[in-house]
Tab-separated table of C-alpha atoms in Angstrom:
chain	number	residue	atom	x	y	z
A	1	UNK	CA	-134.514	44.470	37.924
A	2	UNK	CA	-133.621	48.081	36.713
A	3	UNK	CA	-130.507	49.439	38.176
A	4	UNK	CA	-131.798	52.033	40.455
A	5	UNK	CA	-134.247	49.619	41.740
A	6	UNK	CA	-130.642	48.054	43.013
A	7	UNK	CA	-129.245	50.967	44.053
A	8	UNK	CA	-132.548	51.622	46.239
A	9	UNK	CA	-132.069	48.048	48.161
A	10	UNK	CA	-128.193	48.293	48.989
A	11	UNK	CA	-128.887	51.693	50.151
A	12	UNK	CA	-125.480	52.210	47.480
A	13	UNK	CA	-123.568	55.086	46.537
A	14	UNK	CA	-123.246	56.116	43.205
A	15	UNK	CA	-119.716	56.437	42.367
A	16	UNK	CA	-119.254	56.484	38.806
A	17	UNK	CA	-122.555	56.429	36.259
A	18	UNK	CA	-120.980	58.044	32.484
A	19	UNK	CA	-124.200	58.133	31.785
A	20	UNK	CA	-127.277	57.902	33.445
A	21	UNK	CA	-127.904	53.989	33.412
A	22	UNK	CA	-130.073	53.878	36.044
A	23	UNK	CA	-133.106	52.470	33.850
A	24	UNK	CA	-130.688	49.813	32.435
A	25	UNK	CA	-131.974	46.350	33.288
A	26	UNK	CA	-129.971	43.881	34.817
A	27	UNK	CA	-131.357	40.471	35.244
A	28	UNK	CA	-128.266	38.542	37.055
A	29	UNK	CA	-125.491	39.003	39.633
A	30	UNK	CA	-122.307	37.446	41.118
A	31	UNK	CA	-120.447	37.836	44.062
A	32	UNK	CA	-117.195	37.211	44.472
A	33	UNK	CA	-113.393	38.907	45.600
A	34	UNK	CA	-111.279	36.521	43.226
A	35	UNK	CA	-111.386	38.030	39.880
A	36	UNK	CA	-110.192	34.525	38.335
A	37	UNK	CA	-113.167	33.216	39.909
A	38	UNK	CA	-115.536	36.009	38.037
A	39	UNK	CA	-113.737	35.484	35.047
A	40	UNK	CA	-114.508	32.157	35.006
A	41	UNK	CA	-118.208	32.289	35.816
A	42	UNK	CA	-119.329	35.845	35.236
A	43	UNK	CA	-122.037	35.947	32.202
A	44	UNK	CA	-122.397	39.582	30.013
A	45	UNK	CA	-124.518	42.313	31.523
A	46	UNK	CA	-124.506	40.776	34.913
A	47	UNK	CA	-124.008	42.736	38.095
A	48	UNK	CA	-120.768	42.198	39.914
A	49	UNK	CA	-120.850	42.746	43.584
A	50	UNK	CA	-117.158	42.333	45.275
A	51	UNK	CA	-114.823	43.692	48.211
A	52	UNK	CA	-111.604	44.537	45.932
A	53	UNK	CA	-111.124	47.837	45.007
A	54	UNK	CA	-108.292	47.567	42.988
A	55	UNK	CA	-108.418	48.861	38.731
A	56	UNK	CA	-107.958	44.913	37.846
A	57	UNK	CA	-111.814	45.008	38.970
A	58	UNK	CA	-112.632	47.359	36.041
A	59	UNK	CA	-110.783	45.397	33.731
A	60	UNK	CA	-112.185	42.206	34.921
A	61	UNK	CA	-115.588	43.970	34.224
A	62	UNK	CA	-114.315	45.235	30.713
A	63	UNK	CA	-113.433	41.922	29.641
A	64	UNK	CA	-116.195	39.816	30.795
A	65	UNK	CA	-118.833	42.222	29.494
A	66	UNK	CA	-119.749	43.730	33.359
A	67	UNK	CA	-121.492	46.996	32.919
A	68	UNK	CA	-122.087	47.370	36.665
A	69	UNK	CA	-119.840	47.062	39.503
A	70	UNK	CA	-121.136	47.284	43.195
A	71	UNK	CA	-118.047	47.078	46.057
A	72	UNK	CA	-119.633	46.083	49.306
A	73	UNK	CA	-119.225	46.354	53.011
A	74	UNK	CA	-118.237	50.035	52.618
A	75	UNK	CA	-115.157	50.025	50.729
A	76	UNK	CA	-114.185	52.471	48.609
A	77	UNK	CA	-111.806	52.609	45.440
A	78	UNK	CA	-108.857	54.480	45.039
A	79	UNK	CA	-109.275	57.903	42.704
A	80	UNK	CA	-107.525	55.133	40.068
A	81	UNK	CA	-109.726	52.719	39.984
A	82	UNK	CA	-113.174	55.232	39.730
A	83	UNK	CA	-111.235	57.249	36.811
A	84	UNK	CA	-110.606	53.921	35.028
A	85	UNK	CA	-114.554	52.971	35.209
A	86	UNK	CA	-115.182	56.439	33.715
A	87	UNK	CA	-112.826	55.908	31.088
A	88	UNK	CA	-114.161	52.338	30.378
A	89	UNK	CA	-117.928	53.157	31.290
A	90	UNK	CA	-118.101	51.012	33.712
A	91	UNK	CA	-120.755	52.129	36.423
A	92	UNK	CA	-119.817	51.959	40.012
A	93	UNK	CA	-121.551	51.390	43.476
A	94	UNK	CA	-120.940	51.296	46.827
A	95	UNK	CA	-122.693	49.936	49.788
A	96	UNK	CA	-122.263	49.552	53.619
A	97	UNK	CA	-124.378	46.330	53.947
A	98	UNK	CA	-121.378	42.653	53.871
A	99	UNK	CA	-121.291	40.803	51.144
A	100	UNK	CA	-123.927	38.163	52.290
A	101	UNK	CA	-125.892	40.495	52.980
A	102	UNK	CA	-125.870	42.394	49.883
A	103	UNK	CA	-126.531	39.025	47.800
A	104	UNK	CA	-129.546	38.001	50.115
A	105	UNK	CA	-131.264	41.307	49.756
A	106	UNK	CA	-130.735	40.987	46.159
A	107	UNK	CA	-131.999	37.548	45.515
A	108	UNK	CA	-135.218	38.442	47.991
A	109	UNK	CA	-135.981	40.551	46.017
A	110	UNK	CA	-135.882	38.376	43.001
A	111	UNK	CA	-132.635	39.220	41.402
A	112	UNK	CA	-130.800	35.467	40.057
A	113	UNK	CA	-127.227	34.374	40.194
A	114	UNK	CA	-125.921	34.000	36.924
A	115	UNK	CA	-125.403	29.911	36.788
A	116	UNK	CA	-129.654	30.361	37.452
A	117	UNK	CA	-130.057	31.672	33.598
A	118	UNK	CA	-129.521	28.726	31.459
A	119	UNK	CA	-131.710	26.904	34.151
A	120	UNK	CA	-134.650	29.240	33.313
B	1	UNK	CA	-147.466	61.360	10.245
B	2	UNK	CA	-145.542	62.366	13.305
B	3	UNK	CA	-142.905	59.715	14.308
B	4	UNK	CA	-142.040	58.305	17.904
B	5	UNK	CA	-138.982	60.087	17.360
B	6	UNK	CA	-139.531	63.242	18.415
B	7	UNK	CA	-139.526	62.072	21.420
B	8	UNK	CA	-136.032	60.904	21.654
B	9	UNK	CA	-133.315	63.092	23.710
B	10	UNK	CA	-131.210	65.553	21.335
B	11	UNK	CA	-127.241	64.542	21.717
B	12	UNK	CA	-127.113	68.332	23.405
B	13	UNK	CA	-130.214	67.320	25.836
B	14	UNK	CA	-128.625	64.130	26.456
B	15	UNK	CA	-124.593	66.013	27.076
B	16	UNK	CA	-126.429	68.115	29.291
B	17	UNK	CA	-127.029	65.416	31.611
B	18	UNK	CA	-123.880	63.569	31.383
B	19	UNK	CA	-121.727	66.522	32.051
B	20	UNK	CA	-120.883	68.343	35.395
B	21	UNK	CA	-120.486	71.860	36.108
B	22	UNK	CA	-116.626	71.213	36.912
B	23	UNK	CA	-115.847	70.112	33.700
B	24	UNK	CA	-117.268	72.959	32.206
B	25	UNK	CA	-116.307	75.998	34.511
B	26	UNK	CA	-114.047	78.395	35.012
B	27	UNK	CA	-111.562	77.388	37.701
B	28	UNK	CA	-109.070	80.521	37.701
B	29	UNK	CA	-111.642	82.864	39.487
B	30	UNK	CA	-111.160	86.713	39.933
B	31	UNK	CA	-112.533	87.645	43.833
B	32	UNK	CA	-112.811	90.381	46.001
B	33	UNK	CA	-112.634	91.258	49.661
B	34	UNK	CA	-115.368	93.002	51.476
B	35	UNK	CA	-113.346	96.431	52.022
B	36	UNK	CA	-112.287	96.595	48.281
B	37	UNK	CA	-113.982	98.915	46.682
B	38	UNK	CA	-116.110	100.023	43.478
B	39	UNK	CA	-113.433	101.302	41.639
B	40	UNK	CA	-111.288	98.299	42.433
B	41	UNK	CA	-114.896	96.235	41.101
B	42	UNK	CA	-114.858	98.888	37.821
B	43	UNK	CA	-111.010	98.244	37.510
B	44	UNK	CA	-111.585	94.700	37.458
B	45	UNK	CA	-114.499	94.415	34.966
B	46	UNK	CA	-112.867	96.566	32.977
B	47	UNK	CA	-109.209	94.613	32.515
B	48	UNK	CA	-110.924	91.260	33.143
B	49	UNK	CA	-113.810	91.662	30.349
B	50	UNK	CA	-115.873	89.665	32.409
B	51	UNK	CA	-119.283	90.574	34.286
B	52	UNK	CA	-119.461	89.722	37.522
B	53	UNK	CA	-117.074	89.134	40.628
B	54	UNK	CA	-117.080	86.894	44.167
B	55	UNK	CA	-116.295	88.278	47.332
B	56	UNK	CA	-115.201	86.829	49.612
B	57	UNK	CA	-114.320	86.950	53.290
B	58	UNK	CA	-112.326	83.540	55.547
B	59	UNK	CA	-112.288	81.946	52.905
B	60	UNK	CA	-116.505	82.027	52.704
B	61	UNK	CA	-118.524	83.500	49.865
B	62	UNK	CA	-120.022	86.399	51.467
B	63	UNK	CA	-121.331	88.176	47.981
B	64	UNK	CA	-120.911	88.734	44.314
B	65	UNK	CA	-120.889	92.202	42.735
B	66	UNK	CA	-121.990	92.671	38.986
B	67	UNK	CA	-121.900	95.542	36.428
B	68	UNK	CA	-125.402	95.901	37.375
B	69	UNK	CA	-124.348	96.771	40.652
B	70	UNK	CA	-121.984	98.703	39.766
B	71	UNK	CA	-124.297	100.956	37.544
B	72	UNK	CA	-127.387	100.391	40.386
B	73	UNK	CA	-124.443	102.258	42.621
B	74	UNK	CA	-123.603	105.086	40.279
B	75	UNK	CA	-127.368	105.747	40.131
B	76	UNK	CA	-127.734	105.811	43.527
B	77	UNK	CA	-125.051	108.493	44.064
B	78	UNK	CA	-122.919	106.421	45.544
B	79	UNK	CA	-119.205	107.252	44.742
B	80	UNK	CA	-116.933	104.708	43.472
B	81	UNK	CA	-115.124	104.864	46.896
B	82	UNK	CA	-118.246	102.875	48.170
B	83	UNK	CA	-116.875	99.643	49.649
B	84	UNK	CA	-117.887	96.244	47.860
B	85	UNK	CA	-119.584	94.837	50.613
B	86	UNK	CA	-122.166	97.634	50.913
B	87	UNK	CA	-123.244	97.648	47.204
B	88	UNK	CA	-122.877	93.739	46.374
B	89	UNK	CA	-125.469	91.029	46.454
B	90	UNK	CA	-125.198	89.346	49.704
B	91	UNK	CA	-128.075	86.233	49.314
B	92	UNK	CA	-125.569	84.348	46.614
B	93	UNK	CA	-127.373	81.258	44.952
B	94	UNK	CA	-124.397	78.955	44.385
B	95	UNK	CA	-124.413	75.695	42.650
B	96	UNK	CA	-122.359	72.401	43.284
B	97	UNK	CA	-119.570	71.393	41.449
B	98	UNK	CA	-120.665	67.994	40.972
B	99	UNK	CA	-123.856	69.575	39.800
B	100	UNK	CA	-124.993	68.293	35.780
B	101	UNK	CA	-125.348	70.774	33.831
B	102	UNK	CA	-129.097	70.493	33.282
B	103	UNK	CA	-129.998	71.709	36.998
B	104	UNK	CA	-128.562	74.777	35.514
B	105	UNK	CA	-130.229	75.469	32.340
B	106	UNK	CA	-133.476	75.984	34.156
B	107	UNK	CA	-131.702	77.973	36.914
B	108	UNK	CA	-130.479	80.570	34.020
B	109	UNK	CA	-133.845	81.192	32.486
B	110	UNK	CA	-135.780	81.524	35.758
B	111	UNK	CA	-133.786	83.378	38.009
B	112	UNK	CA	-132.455	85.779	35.901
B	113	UNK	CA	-128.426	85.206	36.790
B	114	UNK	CA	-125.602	85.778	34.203
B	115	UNK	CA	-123.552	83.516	36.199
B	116	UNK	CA	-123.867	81.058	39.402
B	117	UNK	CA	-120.318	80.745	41.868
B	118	UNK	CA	-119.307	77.317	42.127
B	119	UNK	CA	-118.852	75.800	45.800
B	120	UNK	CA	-117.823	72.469	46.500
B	121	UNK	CA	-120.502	70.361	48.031
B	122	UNK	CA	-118.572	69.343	51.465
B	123	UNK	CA	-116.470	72.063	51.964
B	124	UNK	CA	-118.363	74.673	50.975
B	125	UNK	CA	-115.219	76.515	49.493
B	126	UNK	CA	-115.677	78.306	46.124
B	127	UNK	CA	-113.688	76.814	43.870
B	128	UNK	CA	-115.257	77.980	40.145
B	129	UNK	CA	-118.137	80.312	38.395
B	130	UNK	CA	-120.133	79.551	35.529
B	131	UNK	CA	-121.678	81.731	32.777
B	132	UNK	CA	-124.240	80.132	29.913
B	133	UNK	CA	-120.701	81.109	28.086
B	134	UNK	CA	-118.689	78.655	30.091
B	135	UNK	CA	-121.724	75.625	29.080
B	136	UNK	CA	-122.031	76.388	25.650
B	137	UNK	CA	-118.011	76.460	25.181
B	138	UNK	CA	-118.204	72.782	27.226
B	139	UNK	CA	-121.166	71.464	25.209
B	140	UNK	CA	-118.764	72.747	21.733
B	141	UNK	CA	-115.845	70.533	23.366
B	142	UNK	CA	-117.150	67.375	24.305
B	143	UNK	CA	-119.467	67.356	20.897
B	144	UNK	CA	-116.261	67.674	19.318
B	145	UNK	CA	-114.556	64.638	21.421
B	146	UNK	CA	-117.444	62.692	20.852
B	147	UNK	CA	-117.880	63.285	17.374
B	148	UNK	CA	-113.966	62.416	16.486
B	149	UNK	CA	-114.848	58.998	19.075
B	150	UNK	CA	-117.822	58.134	16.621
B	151	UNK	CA	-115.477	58.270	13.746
B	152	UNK	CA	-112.931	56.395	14.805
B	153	UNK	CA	-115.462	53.995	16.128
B	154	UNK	CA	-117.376	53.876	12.114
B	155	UNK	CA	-113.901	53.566	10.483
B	156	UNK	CA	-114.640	50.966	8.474
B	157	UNK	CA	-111.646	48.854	9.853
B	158	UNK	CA	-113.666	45.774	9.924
B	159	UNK	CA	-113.461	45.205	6.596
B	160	UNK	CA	-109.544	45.337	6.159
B	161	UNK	CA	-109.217	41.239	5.039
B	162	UNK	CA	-111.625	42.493	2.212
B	163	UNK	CA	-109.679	45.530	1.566
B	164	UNK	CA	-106.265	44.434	1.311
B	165	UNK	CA	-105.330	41.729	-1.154
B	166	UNK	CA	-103.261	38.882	-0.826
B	167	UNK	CA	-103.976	34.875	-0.341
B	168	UNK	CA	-103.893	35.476	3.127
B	169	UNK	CA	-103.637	38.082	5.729
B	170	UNK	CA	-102.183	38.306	9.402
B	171	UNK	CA	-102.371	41.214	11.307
B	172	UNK	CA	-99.963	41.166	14.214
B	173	UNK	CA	-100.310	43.514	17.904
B	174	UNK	CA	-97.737	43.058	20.304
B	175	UNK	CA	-98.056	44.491	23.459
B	176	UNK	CA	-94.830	45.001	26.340
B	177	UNK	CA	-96.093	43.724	29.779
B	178	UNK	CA	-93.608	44.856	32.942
B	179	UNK	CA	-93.670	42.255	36.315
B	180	UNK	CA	-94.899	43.086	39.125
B	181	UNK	CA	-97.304	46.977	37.795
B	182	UNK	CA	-100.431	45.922	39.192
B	183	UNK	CA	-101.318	49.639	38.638
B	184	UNK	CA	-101.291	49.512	34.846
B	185	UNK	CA	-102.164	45.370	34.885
B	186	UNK	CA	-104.745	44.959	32.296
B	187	UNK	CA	-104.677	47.494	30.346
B	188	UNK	CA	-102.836	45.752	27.496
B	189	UNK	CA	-105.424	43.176	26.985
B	190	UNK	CA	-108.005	46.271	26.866
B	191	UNK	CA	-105.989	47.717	24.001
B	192	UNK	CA	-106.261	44.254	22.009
B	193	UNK	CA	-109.567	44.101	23.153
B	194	UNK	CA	-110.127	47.951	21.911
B	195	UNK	CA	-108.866	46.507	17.987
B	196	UNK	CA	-110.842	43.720	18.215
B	197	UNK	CA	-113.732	45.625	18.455
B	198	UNK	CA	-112.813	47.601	15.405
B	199	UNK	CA	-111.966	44.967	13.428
B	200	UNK	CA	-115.755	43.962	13.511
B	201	UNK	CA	-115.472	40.156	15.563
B	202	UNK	CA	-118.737	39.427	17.280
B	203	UNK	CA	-118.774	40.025	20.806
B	204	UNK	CA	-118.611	36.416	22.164
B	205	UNK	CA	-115.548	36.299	20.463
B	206	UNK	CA	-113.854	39.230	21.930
B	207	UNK	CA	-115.494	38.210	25.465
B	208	UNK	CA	-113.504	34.647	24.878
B	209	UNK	CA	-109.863	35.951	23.721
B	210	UNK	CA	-110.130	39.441	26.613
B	211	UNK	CA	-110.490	37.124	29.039
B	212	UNK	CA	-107.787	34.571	28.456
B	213	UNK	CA	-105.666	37.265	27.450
B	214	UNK	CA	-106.433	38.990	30.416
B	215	UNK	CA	-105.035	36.086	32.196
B	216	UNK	CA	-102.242	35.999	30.717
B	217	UNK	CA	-101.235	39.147	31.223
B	218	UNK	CA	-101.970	38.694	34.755
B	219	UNK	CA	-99.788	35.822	35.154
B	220	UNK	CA	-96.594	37.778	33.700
B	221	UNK	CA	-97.301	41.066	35.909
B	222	UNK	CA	-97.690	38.929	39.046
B	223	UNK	CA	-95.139	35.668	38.360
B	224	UNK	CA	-92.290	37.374	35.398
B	225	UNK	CA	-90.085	40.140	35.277
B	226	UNK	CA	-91.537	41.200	31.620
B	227	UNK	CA	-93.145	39.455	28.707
B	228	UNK	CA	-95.200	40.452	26.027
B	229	UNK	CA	-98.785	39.409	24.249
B	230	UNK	CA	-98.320	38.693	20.526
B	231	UNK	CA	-101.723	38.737	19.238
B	232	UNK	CA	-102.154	37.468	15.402
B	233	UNK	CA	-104.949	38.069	13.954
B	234	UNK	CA	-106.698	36.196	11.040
B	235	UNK	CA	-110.188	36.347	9.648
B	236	UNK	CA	-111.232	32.895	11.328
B	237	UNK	CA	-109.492	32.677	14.130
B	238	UNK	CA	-107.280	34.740	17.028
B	239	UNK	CA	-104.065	33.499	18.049
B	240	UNK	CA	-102.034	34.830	21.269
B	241	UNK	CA	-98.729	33.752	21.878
B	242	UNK	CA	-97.752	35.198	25.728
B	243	UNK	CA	-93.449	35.247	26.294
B	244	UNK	CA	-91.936	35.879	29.444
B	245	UNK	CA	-88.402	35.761	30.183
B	246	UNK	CA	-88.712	33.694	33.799
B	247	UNK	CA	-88.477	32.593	36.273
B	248	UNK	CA	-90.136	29.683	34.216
B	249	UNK	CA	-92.930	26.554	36.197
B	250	UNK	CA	-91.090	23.705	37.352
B	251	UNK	CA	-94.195	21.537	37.033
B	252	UNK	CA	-96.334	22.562	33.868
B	253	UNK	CA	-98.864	19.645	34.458
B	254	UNK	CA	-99.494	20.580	38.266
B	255	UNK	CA	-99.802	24.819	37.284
B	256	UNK	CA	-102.913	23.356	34.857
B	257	UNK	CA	-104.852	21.861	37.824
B	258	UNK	CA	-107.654	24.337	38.981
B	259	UNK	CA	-106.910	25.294	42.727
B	260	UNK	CA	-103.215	24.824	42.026
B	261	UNK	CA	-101.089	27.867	43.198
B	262	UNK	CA	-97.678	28.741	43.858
B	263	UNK	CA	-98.868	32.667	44.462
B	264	UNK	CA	-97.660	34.860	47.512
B	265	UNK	CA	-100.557	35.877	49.893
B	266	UNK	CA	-100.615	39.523	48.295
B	267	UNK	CA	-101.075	38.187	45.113
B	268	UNK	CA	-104.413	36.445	46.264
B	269	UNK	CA	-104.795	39.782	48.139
B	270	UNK	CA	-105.085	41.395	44.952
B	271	UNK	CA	-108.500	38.955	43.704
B	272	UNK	CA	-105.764	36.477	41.518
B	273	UNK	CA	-103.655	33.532	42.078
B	274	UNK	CA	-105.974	31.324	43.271
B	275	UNK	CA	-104.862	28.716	40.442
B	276	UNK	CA	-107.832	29.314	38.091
B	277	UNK	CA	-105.977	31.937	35.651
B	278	UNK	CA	-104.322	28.882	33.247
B	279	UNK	CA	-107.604	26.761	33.253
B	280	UNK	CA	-109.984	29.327	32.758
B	281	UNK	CA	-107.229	30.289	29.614
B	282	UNK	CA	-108.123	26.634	29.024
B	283	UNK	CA	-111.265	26.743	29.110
B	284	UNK	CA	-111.765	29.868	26.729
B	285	UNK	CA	-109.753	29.093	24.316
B	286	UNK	CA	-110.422	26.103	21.123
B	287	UNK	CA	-106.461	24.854	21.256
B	288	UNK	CA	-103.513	26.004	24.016
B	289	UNK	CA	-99.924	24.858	23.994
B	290	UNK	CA	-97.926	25.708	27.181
B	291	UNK	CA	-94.114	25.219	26.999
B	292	UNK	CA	-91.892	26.400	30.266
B	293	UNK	CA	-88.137	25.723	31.247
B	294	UNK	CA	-87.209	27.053	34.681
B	295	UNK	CA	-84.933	29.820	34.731
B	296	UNK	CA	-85.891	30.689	30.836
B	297	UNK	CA	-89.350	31.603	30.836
B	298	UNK	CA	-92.600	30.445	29.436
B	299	UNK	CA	-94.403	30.020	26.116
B	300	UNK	CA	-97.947	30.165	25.847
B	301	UNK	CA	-100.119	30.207	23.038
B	302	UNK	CA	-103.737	30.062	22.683
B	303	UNK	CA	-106.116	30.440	19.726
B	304	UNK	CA	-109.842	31.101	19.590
B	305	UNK	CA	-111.607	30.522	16.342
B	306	UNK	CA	-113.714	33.248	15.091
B	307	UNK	CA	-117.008	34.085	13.275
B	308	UNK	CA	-116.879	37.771	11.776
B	309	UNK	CA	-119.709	39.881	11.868
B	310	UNK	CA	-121.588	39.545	8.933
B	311	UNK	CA	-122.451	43.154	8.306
């Protein structure tokens, strides 16, 4: 699913894109608020959707090969945490719709979880 | 024959739409009031060396006045006592100053402007102005920055075990970590993960030692007062040795148990101390030896064995 196609179905903000990704194709997702949790289960190049805010997000990204963060039920990050993504290149998103929410639309529309790859 | 890359994006093309117009625009602006007049205008293109001028009036952009108002008005007759707001051009285009920079290179050539004023998209407040001037000088810059990034980045620092000669070679990184900066937490590990890089070890490699280092580091901001990440680094394998001076885990065998936590509610707050960080260093790493006396501090080491890049 290309990026923008994602940013289209959260109805998301755009807060940080270095460069214009929005073609990139992303073929997984996770959802989760404990990082430890991402870190243990997160594959490369998946999309992380999550209601922290804080810079360890962007780091968590960094390390586990996350090019695409998406915080959900309207949170925002502090100026910090969106200059950090920049300086990494992370991209980030922001959307209104819950966390449940967000995943469901997602996986309607056809988008996996990541322990769903090595099933395929 | 022609190629398919003609197609491909310049670097400038591509700059163009990665950059925004306040990173390339001037931010100390020269403005006017409506009741100044055009001899104050002549005064200030004159000391300024620049070519045109904002006005403005509450705080609003009401106008800009060029030298080509300024000569239209000496044509005219008009005196230079004429006040601004009579002579300037009152329907201003503006641009945004989250605006990229290639919204503007068509704006240039088909409107005819020497330079836009730059408002800010919500309050509507002018806050810059930009001149084809002010983009080339920003396009200069950042091919500059990312031109000295690129050679860093080709250094050829992945082949330093070939390069250096001895029977065998260690290259040590140690890194201070300070308890309880949550603001700055992480950013250690993405220096070692920064060398890595460099030193040319495949990415599954670097994915593997980040994120148990990453731990690591997480468990001295949040648990210690300081430690540190000693990172050695061979050509087959990555070994991290992560020292902090207390308060030390009573029970090292229950702290290995996935779900096991003895972390405050704002720690789990902050998306960590849920009891996974230790396993999942576990669980990333080939061998890990954790030693711990309370009131000392704990020793942790961890290696993950590599396979360089072959290139």
């Amino acid at each position: 699913m290309k990026l923008n196609q994602i940013i289209q179905i959260l109805d998301a903000e755009i807060l940080c894109n270095v460069k214009d990704e929005s073609n990139v194709n992303i073929t997984m997702a996770c959802g989760a608020d404990l990082m430890s949790d991402v870190l243990a289960f997160i594959k490369s190049e998946a999309l992380l959707l999550t209601g922290l805010t804080t810079p360890q997000v962007v780091y968590t990204a960094e390390n586990s090969g996350v090019n695409v963060v998406c915080f959900v039920r309207g949170k925002k990050p502090s100026r910090e945490t969106v200059d950090l993504a920049k300086e990494k290149k992370i991209v980030l998103l922001a959307t209104k719709s819950p966390m449940f929410e967000s995943c469901g639309k997602l996986s309607k529309n056809g988008l996996i979880g990541c322990s769903e790859v090595s099933k395929q | 024959m022609k190629t398919k890359d003609h197609k491909k994006p310049s670097k400038i093309q591509e700059l163009t739409y990665e950059l925004k117009v306040e990173q390339v625009m001037c931010k100390n602006v020269t403005t006017l009031k409506p009741d100044n007049t055009m001899n104050d205008v002549r005064r200030i293109l004159r000391n300024k060396k620049i070519s045109g001028i904002p006005v403005i009036d509450d705080d609003r952009l009401v106008g800009i006045v060029s030298i080509e108002d300024f000569l239209i008005c000496l044509l005219e007759g008009g005196g230079i006592n004429e006040k601004v707001e009579n002579k300037m051009t009152k329907n201003v285009v503006t641009v945004y100053s989250d605006d990229h920079i290639v919204q503007l290179v068509g704006k240039f050539d088909r409107d005819g402007y020497g330079r836009f004023p730059v408002v800010d998209r919500d309050t509507k407040k002018l806050v810059g102005i930009i001149t084809k001037g002010d983009i080339i000088e920003g396009l200069l810059k950042k091919l500059e920055i990312d031109y000295h990034e690129e050679e860093i980045h080709t250094y050829r620092a992945s082949h330093i075990f070939e390069d250096v000669i001895s029977d065998n070679s260690i290259l040590i990184f140690k890194y201070r970590i300070k308890g309880g900066d949550f603001k700055t937490a992480g950013e250690q590990t993405s220096k070692l993960r920064k060398n890595l890089l460099r030193l040319g070890f495949l990415p599954e490699t670097i994915r593997r030692v980040a994120i148990a280092a990453f731990e690591a580091e997480m468990n001295i901001v949040i648990y210690t007062p300081e430690g540190e990440l000693v990172a050695k680094i061979h050509p087959e394998k990555v070994t991290i040795n992560a020292i902090d001076s207390g308060p030390g885990i009573p029970d090292v065998k229950k702290a290995m148990r996935q779900g096991y936590s003895t972390a405050p509610d704002w720690v789990r707050e902050l998306g960590f101390g849920a009891g996974m960080g230790l396993p999942n260093i576990k669980n990333y790493s080939d061998e890990m030896t954790l030693e711990s006396k309370v009131n000392e501090g704990t020793n942790l080491n961890f290696v993950i064995y590599t396979k360089k890049n072959e290139d």
